[in-house]
Amino acid sequence: MAMNFVKAYQFSRKETTIHALDPRVKLFVSVGVAIIGIITLDPIEIAFLTVIQIIILALSKSMKLWLRSLKALTFFILLIAVSQYLTTQSLIQAIIFSARFILITSATSWFFYTTSPEDLGRALEQMGVPSDFSLAFTLSMRFIPVIANEFQDVYDAQRVRGLNLEKGNLLERTKAFLPILIPLFVEVIRRTYEISDALELRGYGFKEKRSHWKELKLTTNDYIFLAFFLLTIAIIVLHRLYYPLV
Amino acid sequence: MSTEESRKTIIRIRNLSFKYKNAEKNVLDTINFDVKEGEFVLITGPSGSGKSTLARILTGLIPNSYPGDLSGEISIMSFDPRRNKIYEIAQNVGLVLQNPENQLFALTVEDDIAFGPENLGLERKEIKERVEWSLSVVDLQKERHKAPFELSGGLQQKVAIAAVLAMKPKILILDEPTSYLDTLSAIKFAYFLNELKRELNLTIILIEQKIDLFFKFLSRIVVMNEGKILIDDEPDVVMNFCIRNKIPINIPLQLLIIRTLGETYDGKKLYDYQVDDYKMLFEKIINDR
Amino acid sequence: MAKISIEDVSFSYEQDKKNNFVLKDVSYSILPGDSVLLLGPNGSGKTTLLKLIMGLLKPTKGKIRIDDADTSKASVFEISKKVSMIFQNPEKQFFAETVREELSFGLKNRGLREEEIKKKVEEVAKKFGLFEYLDKSPFDLSGGEKRRLSIASIIILDPEVLIVDEPTAGLDFQYRNLMISIIRGFLETRNKSLVVATHDIDFGLRIANKAAVINEGKLVWSGDVVSLLREEEIFSKGILAHTFTSSLISRVISQSNVDFQKVVKILEELTEGLM
Ligand SMILES: Nc1ncnc2c1ncn2[C@@H]1O[C@H](COP(=O)(O)OP(=O)(O)O)[C@@H](O)[C@H]1O
Ligand SMILES: Nc1ncnc2c1ncn2[C@@H]1O[C@H](COP(=O)(O)OP(=O)(O)O)[C@@H](O)[C@H]1O
Ligand SMILES: [Mg+2]
Ligand SMILES: [Mg+2]
């Protein structure tokens, strides 16, 4: 279960044009689409943008991953639809809201599928984000799968000792999590100490500004990608001009 | 080659004691310890005896990151961890920790090696040179674009070493590096470490339980117990002492066989015997019973 | 006592991509009284196989049966009544406020009565030298006490088959000997069986009577320990490496016809006699 959510946003190394794009460009486009997704309520715009996201997902050979994560998120999508329907009594509204959710998750998922945490850290750092922050980010991305494995190990160890998470009332079930959460917590703390030792031993914190041995540079593909994005925006703006009110 | 005597002492420690903050008693107690340039020193002893704590002091993690009461005279290539910062010491003394998983941060081997030099704010050209150099020293050029945590345990350990070497230390400390390696990888690792030392003229301090894998390469063995150094001398002297005093450490079986037969043995010849020679000696023991 | 049969088991961690097999067509049986040493390089699939036997993972292909019951259809809770497993670094699983509570956990989950739990906990605590610490926090114990507690909390479940993963990784001389005496203690009861995955062959030779070798997910050899030591090929092909001790034992038993158990015993006396 925990693994499902981790997988929904996990980077996978592949050789595609999208993977090779500059992480700053990808960040810009993906956040851009997500923002439009948050603002708009127009079904045509949502459909149009979603189709474009699907094209990007296909180009990055991540369709399978995306479909799997949608499956993992089915529950949330239904939840959104039902709650919208209950508050507005409108079926169309319910559909629009869940479609919007799908749009936003797809725009963010291709970004995470195709951008290594490290590239993202590098992008943040070269965009002026302080290195402590971008390192914290890179490290948490790097260690989330490790912690997820650790979770699985502790869970397995306690299952062997007869732990059952599906038994009893809500309070009992919550309490049943303690034999997993306490060891996990202890282990995470222990690891944190070791990681921070290792960082310091490699001279981290020596200079306010670290140097970068690989500088990010925009390539032709990046410009083409950006141009397509701007074109998409232009189409949406035009659409807005013709059909102003939604 | 300079003789043992004329070599420079690069670590000098006198009456060192240390107590972790909030702890009840000293984990290191009036320790005296010297290391000369080019030595290969093995530190062993039961767990909890203070080996890792000593490594933390030698790299400045204590007291910079772990507060506590630290007293005594300390000179590590003329640094003193009470006056110097970790990053200053790190360019002279490198420490490889037990679990490679927790000391590899980047998604490719080469980026991981570059991490330290980047922190030092070095020029791009200098970093590139160091990355190439480190990769070639540990022979990982083929793996440079791979993710470190997808590699086998033995290769991960090498990446961790390459990353520390990119800081250009003169002393390399390794804290139980073979504990998660299988036998074959551990044997290979012992030879690799000895080659590395010779090639780079490093001084090595190795914290280790598997004494027999490294025995023939060592200049000295230090045995610790409950925060004290029990003995610090040439390998064969130390082993004889440990056998006599029943110190619970992994004594190479070869030594035990020879000792049982009551033969005086010459430490340097220990590995000149072949397994079949030992087989004959061992059969003598069986027949004697 | 339980019999485990592993029948043509293949396993892949990737559920949809069923070609990336970590284990391939493994077949093996563990009979009552067997003490099996599972050997193989790191990454060969030892831990995966142990988890499959414990029912924590289910075979992608093939079947594992514990006394005729298919593990694919049984819950871990059901399986844990006969089989139990000690993980690598078992100290990591502590969570309770006291040693007593830590020891009681498995029995409580089984729904035993209070008095019964109390009686068993005290009995096992005595056996493992933990009686005086029953009201202490597990986190305050010394390294050796922690190790004893983590194992006691499994042994208290009285498994018929005990599975142990890399019991000596990272351990010093004394803790390694502690593991040996604990495991021998478990094997004293007739017809209990044991499966130990390890790359520490010297350790394994002191407790096992059978051996199985896996390499890259395939079971490449199985038989009794003595014949493993007579097997040249496994060691020369780089699948397993001899230590000085194992190569010495191997030569002594195959060239000089000395009984294996006797050799192991004398080697132990050598170490202990001088210790
Ligand atoms: N960060 C710490 N705070 C308090 N005590 C510690 C800390 N780290 C280690 N210790 C204690 O110091 C003693 C020596 O530990 P350590 O140096 O890790 O020994 P070794 O490496 O020989 O196993 C142990 O009793 C241990 O519990
Ligand atoms: N949770 C997991 N997900 C994916 N692959 C795994 C997982 N656990 C282990 N593996 C892979 O399975 C193979 C066998 O691993 P393992 O059973 O742990 O070997 P061993 O215990 O012999 O070292 C290795 O290649 C390892 O990378
Ligand atoms: Mg240590
Ligand atoms: Mg394993």
mmCIF file of N, CA and C in Angstrom, chain A residues 152-163, chain C residues 4 13 30 38 45-57 64 66 76-94 105-106 110 147 149-167 179 182-183 186 193-198:
data_model
loop_
_atom_site.group_PDB
_atom_site.id
_atom_site.type_symbol
_atom_site.label_atom_id
_atom_site.label_comp_id
_atom_site.label_asym_id
_atom_site.label_seq_id
_atom_site.Cartn_x
_atom_site.Cartn_y
_atom_site.Cartn_z
ATOM 1 N N GLN A 152 8.569 -2.340 4.870
ATOM 2 C CA GLN A 152 8.181 -3.691 4.505
ATOM 3 C C GLN A 152 8.889 -4.721 5.388
ATOM 4 N N ASP A 153 10.174 -4.495 5.660
ATOM 5 C CA ASP A 153 10.934 -5.435 6.497
ATOM 6 C C ASP A 153 10.363 -5.528 7.904
ATOM 7 N N VAL A 154 10.111 -4.371 8.502
ATOM 8 C CA VAL A 154 9.588 -4.389 9.870
ATOM 9 C C VAL A 154 8.197 -5.019 9.876
ATOM 10 N N TYR A 155 7.400 -4.658 8.894
ATOM 11 C CA TYR A 155 6.051 -5.223 8.794
ATOM 12 C C TYR A 155 6.127 -6.746 8.710
ATOM 13 N N ASP A 156 7.016 -7.241 7.838
ATOM 14 C CA ASP A 156 7.190 -8.687 7.701
ATOM 15 C C ASP A 156 7.622 -9.319 9.019
ATOM 16 N N ALA A 157 8.604 -8.687 9.669
ATOM 17 C CA ALA A 157 9.115 -9.257 10.921
ATOM 18 C C ALA A 157 7.996 -9.366 11.957
ATOM 19 N N GLN A 158 7.137 -8.359 12.024
ATOM 20 C CA GLN A 158 6.059 -8.406 13.018
ATOM 21 C C GLN A 158 4.934 -9.351 12.587
ATOM 22 N N ARG A 159 4.742 -9.499 11.292
ATOM 23 C CA ARG A 159 3.743 -10.476 10.843
ATOM 24 C C ARG A 159 4.143 -11.879 11.251
ATOM 25 N N VAL A 160 5.462 -12.148 11.180
ATOM 26 C CA VAL A 160 5.947 -13.454 11.600
ATOM 27 C C VAL A 160 5.632 -13.674 13.083
ATOM 28 N N ARG A 161 5.608 -12.575 13.835
ATOM 29 C CA ARG A 161 5.274 -12.694 15.255
ATOM 30 C C ARG A 161 3.758 -12.587 15.467
ATOM 31 N N GLY A 162 2.994 -12.719 14.416
ATOM 32 C CA GLY A 162 1.553 -12.819 14.556
ATOM 33 C C GLY A 162 0.784 -11.514 14.500
ATOM 34 N N LEU A 163 1.423 -10.430 14.131
ATOM 35 C CA LEU A 163 0.718 -9.156 14.044
ATOM 36 C C LEU A 163 -0.348 -9.217 12.955
ATOM 37 N N ILE C 4 8.581 -29.472 4.759
ATOM 38 C CA ILE C 4 8.354 -28.415 3.780
ATOM 39 C C ILE C 4 8.801 -28.898 2.415
ATOM 40 N N TYR C 13 9.827 -10.286 -8.507
ATOM 41 C CA TYR C 13 9.294 -9.185 -7.700
ATOM 42 C C TYR C 13 8.365 -8.291 -8.508
ATOM 43 N N ILE C 30 12.560 -30.018 2.908
ATOM 44 C CA ILE C 30 13.172 -29.902 4.226
ATOM 45 C C ILE C 30 12.416 -30.838 5.154
ATOM 46 N N LEU C 38 21.835 -22.712 3.649
ATOM 47 C CA LEU C 38 21.543 -22.168 2.324
ATOM 48 C C LEU C 38 22.665 -21.214 1.957
ATOM 49 N N GLY C 45 19.543 -14.820 -4.158
ATOM 50 C CA GLY C 45 18.132 -15.128 -3.942
ATOM 51 C C GLY C 45 17.826 -15.832 -2.626
ATOM 52 N N LYS C 46 18.783 -15.877 -1.707
ATOM 53 C CA LYS C 46 18.591 -16.594 -0.446
ATOM 54 C C LYS C 46 17.449 -16.000 0.378
ATOM 55 N N THR C 47 17.512 -14.689 0.604
ATOM 56 C CA THR C 47 16.488 -14.049 1.426
ATOM 57 C C THR C 47 15.110 -14.227 0.797
ATOM 58 N N THR C 48 15.054 -14.084 -0.524
ATOM 59 C CA THR C 48 13.788 -14.246 -1.226
ATOM 60 C C THR C 48 13.202 -15.632 -0.971
ATOM 61 N N LEU C 49 14.055 -16.658 -1.044
ATOM 62 C CA LEU C 49 13.575 -18.022 -0.822
ATOM 63 C C LEU C 49 13.052 -18.193 0.611
ATOM 64 N N LEU C 50 13.759 -17.615 1.570
ATOM 65 C CA LEU C 50 13.306 -17.709 2.964
ATOM 66 C C LEU C 50 11.927 -17.056 3.133
ATOM 67 N N LYS C 51 11.760 -15.892 2.508
ATOM 68 C CA LYS C 51 10.473 -15.194 2.627
ATOM 69 C C LYS C 51 9.351 -15.979 1.964
ATOM 70 N N LEU C 52 9.694 -16.683 0.913
ATOM 71 C CA LEU C 52 8.683 -17.518 0.253
ATOM 72 C C LEU C 52 8.256 -18.661 1.174
ATOM 73 N N ILE C 53 9.220 -19.282 1.834
ATOM 74 C CA ILE C 53 8.879 -20.381 2.739
ATOM 75 C C ILE C 53 7.990 -19.869 3.873
ATOM 76 N N MET C 54 8.304 -18.660 4.338
ATOM 77 C CA MET C 54 7.551 -18.075 5.446
ATOM 78 C C MET C 54 6.173 -17.583 4.997
ATOM 79 N N GLY C 55 5.939 -17.570 3.686
ATOM 80 C CA GLY C 55 4.653 -17.096 3.189
ATOM 81 C C GLY C 55 4.555 -15.584 3.083
ATOM 82 N N LEU C 56 5.664 -14.883 3.313
ATOM 83 C CA LEU C 56 5.651 -13.423 3.199
ATOM 84 C C LEU C 56 5.589 -13.021 1.734
ATOM 85 N N LEU C 57 6.112 -13.893 0.881
ATOM 86 C CA LEU C 57 5.970 -13.718 -0.564
ATOM 87 C C LEU C 57 5.296 -14.982 -1.086
ATOM 88 N N ILE C 64 4.736 -24.109 -2.717
ATOM 89 C CA ILE C 64 5.458 -24.494 -1.505
ATOM 90 C C ILE C 64 4.445 -25.094 -0.555
ATOM 91 N N ILE C 66 3.651 -26.830 3.231
ATOM 92 C CA ILE C 66 4.071 -27.136 4.587
ATOM 93 C C ILE C 66 3.106 -28.206 5.077
ATOM 94 N N VAL C 76 0.094 -15.603 6.641
ATOM 95 C CA VAL C 76 1.343 -15.681 7.395
ATOM 96 C C VAL C 76 1.041 -16.128 8.826
ATOM 97 N N PHE C 77 -0.084 -15.657 9.350
ATOM 98 C CA PHE C 77 -0.476 -16.013 10.713
ATOM 99 C C PHE C 77 -0.634 -17.531 10.854
ATOM 100 N N GLU C 78 -1.287 -18.146 9.883
ATOM 101 C CA GLU C 78 -1.448 -19.608 9.900
ATOM 102 C C GLU C 78 -0.075 -20.299 9.839
ATOM 103 N N ILE C 79 0.731 -19.832 8.871
ATOM 104 C CA ILE C 79 2.042 -20.457 8.672
ATOM 105 C C ILE C 79 2.909 -20.312 9.918
ATOM 106 N N SER C 80 2.761 -19.171 10.588
ATOM 107 C CA SER C 80 3.637 -18.892 11.734
ATOM 108 C C SER C 80 3.385 -19.827 12.916
ATOM 109 N N LYS C 81 2.350 -20.626 12.830
ATOM 110 C CA LYS C 81 2.136 -21.595 13.901
ATOM 111 C C LYS C 81 3.141 -22.740 13.815
ATOM 112 N N LYS C 82 3.680 -22.969 12.612
ATOM 113 C CA LYS C 82 4.665 -24.044 12.468
ATOM 114 C C LYS C 82 6.067 -23.528 12.145
ATOM 115 N N VAL C 83 6.111 -22.429 11.399
ATOM 116 C CA VAL C 83 7.392 -21.934 10.905
ATOM 117 C C VAL C 83 7.617 -20.527 11.452
ATOM 118 N N SER C 84 8.847 -20.229 11.822
ATOM 119 C CA SER C 84 9.120 -18.863 12.238
ATOM 120 C C SER C 84 10.444 -18.407 11.644
ATOM 121 N N MET C 85 10.640 -17.090 11.614
ATOM 122 C CA MET C 85 11.811 -16.582 10.899
ATOM 123 C C MET C 85 12.521 -15.496 11.697
ATOM 124 N N ILE C 86 13.832 -15.596 11.758
ATOM 125 C CA ILE C 86 14.642 -14.551 12.380
ATOM 126 C C ILE C 86 15.320 -13.774 11.261
ATOM 127 N N PHE C 87 15.012 -12.481 11.191
ATOM 128 C CA PHE C 87 15.538 -11.651 10.105
ATOM 129 C C PHE C 87 16.971 -11.219 10.395
ATOM 130 N N GLN C 88 17.607 -10.704 9.340
ATOM 131 C CA GLN C 88 18.934 -10.124 9.533
ATOM 132 C C GLN C 88 18.802 -8.917 10.454
ATOM 133 N N ASN C 89 19.734 -8.726 11.359
ATOM 134 C CA ASN C 89 19.664 -7.671 12.369
ATOM 135 C C ASN C 89 18.318 -7.647 13.090
ATOM 136 N N PRO C 90 17.970 -8.723 13.788
ATOM 137 C CA PRO C 90 16.628 -8.815 14.377
ATOM 138 C C PRO C 90 16.367 -7.793 15.487
ATOM 139 N N GLU C 91 17.408 -7.145 15.993
ATOM 140 C CA GLU C 91 17.207 -6.135 17.044
ATOM 141 C C GLU C 91 16.369 -4.969 16.535
ATOM 142 N N LYS C 92 16.270 -4.866 15.212
ATOM 143 C CA LYS C 92 15.556 -3.724 14.645
ATOM 144 C C LYS C 92 14.053 -3.754 14.916
ATOM 145 N N GLN C 93 13.535 -4.931 15.362
ATOM 146 C CA GLN C 93 12.084 -5.012 15.481
ATOM 147 C C GLN C 93 11.538 -4.646 16.862
ATOM 148 N N PHE C 94 12.381 -4.198 17.779
ATOM 149 C CA PHE C 94 11.894 -3.873 19.126
ATOM 150 C C PHE C 94 10.930 -2.694 19.104
ATOM 151 N N PHE C 105 4.641 -10.488 22.982
ATOM 152 C CA PHE C 105 3.928 -10.029 21.787
ATOM 153 C C PHE C 105 3.347 -11.157 20.929
ATOM 154 N N GLY C 106 4.214 -12.087 20.545
ATOM 155 C CA GLY C 106 3.750 -13.165 19.666
ATOM 156 C C GLY C 106 2.678 -14.023 20.319
ATOM 157 N N ARG C 110 -1.425 -14.663 19.474
ATOM 158 C CA ARG C 110 -2.028 -15.977 19.297
ATOM 159 C C ARG C 110 -3.217 -16.175 20.211
ATOM 160 N N ARG C 147 20.499 -9.031 21.199
ATOM 161 C CA ARG C 147 20.469 -10.141 20.258
ATOM 162 C C ARG C 147 19.722 -11.330 20.876
ATOM 163 N N LEU C 149 17.445 -11.265 23.207
ATOM 164 C CA LEU C 149 16.014 -10.968 23.305
ATOM 165 C C LEU C 149 15.314 -11.129 21.958
ATOM 166 N N SER C 150 15.956 -10.616 20.907
ATOM 167 C CA SER C 150 15.288 -10.669 19.606
ATOM 168 C C SER C 150 15.055 -12.122 19.185
ATOM 169 N N ILE C 151 15.993 -12.985 19.540
ATOM 170 C CA ILE C 151 15.828 -14.384 19.164
ATOM 171 C C ILE C 151 14.856 -15.097 20.103
ATOM 172 N N ALA C 152 14.937 -14.749 21.381
ATOM 173 C CA ALA C 152 14.010 -15.343 22.349
ATOM 174 C C ALA C 152 12.561 -15.043 21.964
ATOM 175 N N SER C 153 12.330 -13.835 21.409
ATOM 176 C CA SER C 153 10.955 -13.468 21.083
ATOM 177 C C SER C 153 10.412 -14.277 19.902
ATOM 178 N N ILE C 154 11.294 -14.957 19.192
ATOM 179 C CA ILE C 154 10.850 -15.875 18.134
ATOM 180 C C ILE C 154 10.780 -17.307 18.678
ATOM 181 N N ILE C 155 11.813 -17.702 19.421
ATOM 182 C CA ILE C 155 11.868 -19.071 19.951
ATOM 183 C C ILE C 155 10.668 -19.343 20.880
ATOM 184 N N ILE C 156 10.187 -18.313 21.536
ATOM 185 C CA ILE C 156 9.067 -18.476 22.468
ATOM 186 C C ILE C 156 7.811 -18.970 21.732
ATOM 187 N N LEU C 157 7.774 -18.723 20.413
ATOM 188 C CA LEU C 157 6.628 -19.179 19.624
ATOM 189 C C LEU C 157 6.707 -20.679 19.348
ATOM 190 N N ASP C 158 7.810 -21.288 19.759
ATOM 191 C CA ASP C 158 8.005 -22.723 19.650
ATOM 192 C C ASP C 158 7.767 -23.257 18.238
ATOM 193 N N PRO C 159 8.492 -22.701 17.252
ATOM 194 C CA PRO C 159 8.288 -23.154 15.871
ATOM 195 C C PRO C 159 8.845 -24.557 15.664
ATOM 196 N N GLU C 160 8.256 -25.274 14.714
ATOM 197 C CA GLU C 160 8.801 -26.578 14.356
ATOM 198 C C GLU C 160 9.954 -26.401 13.380
ATOM 199 N N VAL C 161 9.823 -25.361 12.555
ATOM 200 C CA VAL C 161 10.886 -25.040 11.603
ATOM 201 C C VAL C 161 11.346 -23.615 11.871
ATOM 202 N N LEU C 162 12.632 -23.433 12.035
ATOM 203 C CA LEU C 162 13.155 -22.089 12.265
ATOM 204 C C LEU C 162 13.977 -21.659 11.052
ATOM 205 N N ILE C 163 13.659 -20.448 10.565
ATOM 206 C CA ILE C 163 14.385 -19.906 9.412
ATOM 207 C C ILE C 163 15.222 -18.740 9.905
ATOM 208 N N VAL C 164 16.491 -18.708 9.528
ATOM 209 C CA VAL C 164 17.356 -17.628 10.007
ATOM 210 C C VAL C 164 18.095 -17.006 8.822
ATOM 211 N N ASP C 165 18.054 -15.684 8.736
ATOM 212 C CA ASP C 165 18.702 -14.998 7.622
ATOM 213 C C ASP C 165 19.974 -14.292 8.081
ATOM 214 N N GLU C 166 21.095 -14.657 7.510
ATOM 215 C CA GLU C 166 22.394 -14.031 7.785
ATOM 216 C C GLU C 166 22.617 -13.732 9.270
ATOM 217 N N PRO C 167 22.650 -14.781 10.092
ATOM 218 C CA PRO C 167 22.730 -14.520 11.529
ATOM 219 C C PRO C 167 24.052 -13.914 11.983
ATOM 220 N N MET C 179 25.429 -16.926 18.786
ATOM 221 C CA MET C 179 24.462 -17.416 17.796
ATOM 222 C C MET C 179 24.559 -18.932 17.671
ATOM 223 N N ILE C 182 22.896 -20.614 20.662
ATOM 224 C CA ILE C 182 21.436 -20.492 20.620
ATOM 225 C C ILE C 182 20.847 -21.467 19.607
ATOM 226 N N ILE C 183 21.453 -21.501 18.427
ATOM 227 C CA ILE C 183 20.912 -22.365 17.382
ATOM 228 C C ILE C 183 21.043 -23.840 17.772
ATOM 229 N N PHE C 186 18.314 -24.736 20.070
ATOM 230 C CA PHE C 186 17.049 -24.982 19.371
ATOM 231 C C PHE C 186 17.013 -26.387 18.782
ATOM 232 N N SER C 193 13.436 -28.519 12.708
ATOM 233 C CA SER C 193 14.347 -28.281 11.595
ATOM 234 C C SER C 193 14.702 -26.822 11.453
ATOM 235 N N LEU C 194 15.784 -26.616 10.723
ATOM 236 C CA LEU C 194 16.397 -25.298 10.669
ATOM 237 C C LEU C 194 16.846 -25.008 9.239
ATOM 238 N N VAL C 195 16.611 -23.763 8.794
ATOM 239 C CA VAL C 195 17.166 -23.323 7.514
ATOM 240 C C VAL C 195 17.925 -22.038 7.779
ATOM 241 N N VAL C 196 19.208 -22.030 7.480
ATOM 242 C CA VAL C 196 20.002 -20.830 7.704
ATOM 243 C C VAL C 196 20.601 -20.353 6.396
ATOM 244 N N ALA C 197 20.272 -19.113 6.019
ATOM 245 C CA ALA C 197 20.911 -18.528 4.840
ATOM 246 C C ALA C 197 22.108 -17.723 5.309
ATOM 247 N N THR C 198 23.255 -17.999 4.723
ATOM 248 C CA THR C 198 24.439 -17.261 5.169
ATOM 249 C C THR C 198 25.521 -17.315 4.107
#
